[in-house]
CSV table of C-alpha atoms in Angstrom, one decimal:
chain,number,residue,atom,x,y,z
H,1,MET,CA,11.3,-33.0,33.7
H,2,GLU,CA,12.8,-34.4,36.9
H,3,ILE,CA,12.5,-38.0,38.2
H,4,ALA,CA,13.5,-38.3,41.7
H,5,ALA,CA,15.7,-41.2,42.1
H,6,ASP,CA,13.7,-42.9,44.7
H,7,ALA,CA,10.9,-42.8,41.9
H,8,LEU,CA,13.2,-45.0,39.5
H,9,PRO,CA,12.2,-48.7,38.9
H,10,GLU,CA,14.5,-51.3,40.1
H,11,ASP,CA,13.7,-53.2,37.5
H,12,LEU,CA,16.2,-53.1,34.7
H,13,GLU,CA,12.9,-53.8,32.0
H,14,ALA,CA,11.2,-51.4,33.5
H,15,LEU,CA,13.8,-48.7,33.5
H,16,ARG,CA,14.4,-49.3,29.8
H,17,ALA,CA,10.6,-48.8,29.0
H,18,MET,CA,10.6,-45.8,31.1
H,19,ALA,CA,13.7,-44.6,29.0
H,20,LEU,CA,12.1,-45.5,25.8
H,21,GLY,CA,9.2,-43.7,26.5
H,22,LEU,CA,10.5,-40.5,27.4
H,23,GLN,CA,12.8,-40.6,24.2
H,24,GLN,CA,9.2,-41.0,22.1
H,25,LYS,CA,7.7,-38.3,24.3
H,26,LEU,CA,11.3,-36.0,23.2
H,27,ALA,CA,10.8,-36.9,19.8
H,28,GLN,CA,7.0,-36.1,19.5
H,29,SER,CA,8.2,-32.8,21.1
H,30,ASP,CA,10.8,-32.2,18.3
H,31,GLN,CA,8.2,-32.7,15.8
H,32,ILE,CA,5.5,-30.3,17.2
H,33,THR,CA,8.5,-27.7,17.6
H,34,ALA,CA,9.4,-28.2,13.6
H,35,ASP,CA,6.0,-28.4,12.7
H,36,LEU,CA,5.5,-24.7,14.6
H,37,VAL,CA,8.5,-23.5,13.0
H,38,VAL,CA,6.9,-24.3,9.3
H,39,GLU,CA,3.9,-22.4,10.4
H,40,ARG,CA,5.6,-19.8,12.0
H,41,ASP,CA,7.6,-18.9,8.9
H,42,ALA,CA,4.5,-19.5,6.5
H,43,LEU,CA,2.7,-17.0,8.8
H,44,ALA,CA,5.6,-14.4,8.3
H,45,SER,CA,5.1,-14.7,4.7
H,46,ASP,CA,1.9,-14.1,4.8
H,47,ASN,CA,2.2,-11.1,6.9
H,48,ALA,CA,4.7,-9.8,4.1
H,49,ARG,CA,3.0,-10.3,1.5
H,50,LEU,CA,-0.6,-8.6,3.0
H,51,ALA,CA,1.7,-5.5,4.3
H,52,GLU,CA,2.6,-5.4,0.5
H,53,LEU,CA,-0.7,-5.5,-0.7
H,54,ASN,CA,-2.1,-3.3,1.8
H,55,THR,CA,0.8,-0.8,0.7
H,56,ARG,CA,-0.5,-1.0,-2.7
H,57,LEU,CA,-4.1,-0.3,-1.7
H,58,GLU,CA,-3.3,2.5,0.3
H,59,HIS,CA,-1.2,4.0,-2.8
H,60,PHE,CA,-4.5,2.9,-5.1
H,61,LEU,CA,-6.8,4.5,-3.1
H,62,ALA,CA,-4.7,8.0,-2.4
H,63,ARG,CA,-4.6,8.0,-6.2
H,64,LEU,CA,-8.8,7.7,-6.8
H,65,ARG,CA,-9.1,10.2,-4.0
H,66,ARG,CA,-6.8,12.5,-6.1
H,67,LEU,CA,-8.7,11.6,-8.7
H,68,SER,CA,-12.2,12.1,-7.1
H,69,PHE,CA,-11.4,14.9,-5.2
H,70,GLY,CA,-8.3,16.9,-6.8
H,71,LYS,CA,-8.8,19.8,-9.1
H,72,SER,CA,-9.5,17.7,-12.0
H,73,SER,CA,-12.2,15.6,-10.4
H,74,GLU,CA,-15.3,17.0,-12.4
H,75,ARG,CA,-13.7,15.9,-15.7
H,76,MET,CA,-13.2,12.4,-14.6
H,77,ASP,CA,-15.4,9.7,-16.1
H,78,PRO,CA,-17.3,7.7,-13.7
H,79,ASP,CA,-16.9,4.7,-16.0
H,80,GLN,CA,-13.4,4.9,-15.8
H,81,LEU,CA,-13.2,4.8,-12.3
H,82,GLN,CA,-15.4,1.5,-12.3
H,83,LEU,CA,-12.8,0.1,-14.3
H,84,ALA,CA,-9.9,0.9,-12.5
H,85,LEU,CA,-11.4,-0.6,-9.6
H,86,GLU,CA,-12.3,-4.0,-11.5
H,87,ASP,CA,-9.7,-4.4,-14.1
H,88,THR,CA,-6.3,-2.8,-12.6
H,89,GLY,CA,-6.3,-4.0,-8.8
H,90,PRO,CA,-3.2,-5.6,-7.6
H,91,TRP,CA,-5.3,-8.2,-6.0
H,92,LYS,CA,-6.9,-11.5,-7.3
H,93,ILE,CA,-8.6,-14.2,-5.4
H,94,SER,CA,-7.7,-17.7,-6.6
H,95,ASP,CA,-10.1,-20.6,-6.8
H,96,GLY,CA,-8.8,-21.6,-3.2
H,97,GLY,CA,-10.1,-18.3,-1.8
H,98,ASP,CA,-6.7,-17.1,-1.6
H,99,LEU,CA,-5.8,-13.9,-2.0
H,100,ALA,CA,-2.9,-13.8,-4.7
H,101,LEU,CA,-1.0,-10.5,-5.6
H,102,ARG,CA,-0.9,-9.5,-9.3
H,103,SER,CA,1.8,-7.1,-10.8
H,104,TRP,CA,0.8,-3.3,-10.7
H,105,PRO,CA,0.5,-2.1,-13.7
H,106,LEU,CA,3.3,0.7,-14.4
H,107,GLY,CA,3.1,4.1,-16.2
H,108,TRP,CA,-0.6,5.2,-14.5
H,109,ALA,CA,-0.6,8.7,-15.2
H,110,ARG,CA,-3.2,11.1,-14.7
H,111,PRO,CA,-5.0,12.6,-18.1
H,112,LEU,CA,-3.5,15.9,-19.2
H,113,PRO,CA,-5.9,18.8,-19.1
H,114,LYS,CA,-6.7,20.3,-23.1
H,115,ARG,CA,-4.6,22.9,-24.1
H,116,ARG,CA,-6.2,26.3,-23.8
H,117,PRO,CA,-6.1,28.7,-26.6
H,118,PRO,CA,-3.6,31.5,-26.4
H,119,ARG,CA,-4.9,34.6,-24.8
H,120,THR,CA,-6.1,37.4,-27.4
H,121,GLY,CA,-7.3,40.1,-25.0
H,122,HIS,CA,-5.4,43.6,-25.6
H,123,GLN,CA,-4.6,46.0,-22.3
H,124,HIS,CA,-5.4,49.1,-23.3
H,125,ARG,CA,-3.4,52.2,-21.9
H,126,ARG,CA,-5.1,55.6,-20.5
H,127,ALA,CA,-4.5,59.0,-22.8
H,128,GLY,CA,-0.9,59.9,-21.4
H,129,ASP,CA,0.8,57.2,-20.1
H,130,ALA,CA,3.7,56.3,-21.7
H,131,PRO,CA,4.2,52.8,-23.6
H,132,HIS,CA,7.7,52.4,-22.0
H,133,ARG,CA,6.7,53.0,-18.4
H,134,PRO,CA,4.6,50.3,-16.7
H,135,GLN,CA,0.7,51.0,-16.1
H,136,SER,CA,-0.6,51.8,-12.3
H,137,LYS,CA,-3.4,51.7,-11.3
H,138,GLU,CA,-3.9,54.9,-9.2
H,139,ARG,CA,-2.5,57.9,-11.4
H,140,PRO,CA,-0.4,60.1,-9.3
H,141,LEU,CA,-1.6,64.1,-9.0
H,142,ARG,CA,0.5,66.1,-11.4
H,143,GLY,CA,2.2,69.2,-10.3
H,144,ARG,CA,2.0,68.5,-6.6
H,145,ARG,CA,4.4,66.6,-4.4
């Protein structure tokens, strides 16, 4: 803020009052700046927390999609999916309405499929095939080349 030299009062008391007024305005401006810095830092930490939550939710959603649409999706119990959504989510809404993170459960693994019984089928060879030679689908003509 610039003040023209001809706008300054001639009276010493008026000049002092003007200087004190400018000091108060400067102190208020410094206080507003400090409050804005604190608010900016709080918003930055909230942004980082929400980015982490977003990453966790994307991972959780990808896991649920694999369970729902993957190879073993037909064997998934719908009640288990509902429990996963309700109990093990990384989010929790506190009493104040703020979104707070909980620790993500480690050790989540897909259920392994049941073990299949060993093969019991036998491959039968045609008459005349030697057991030491690989079995072919087409039999070559004998005697002609």
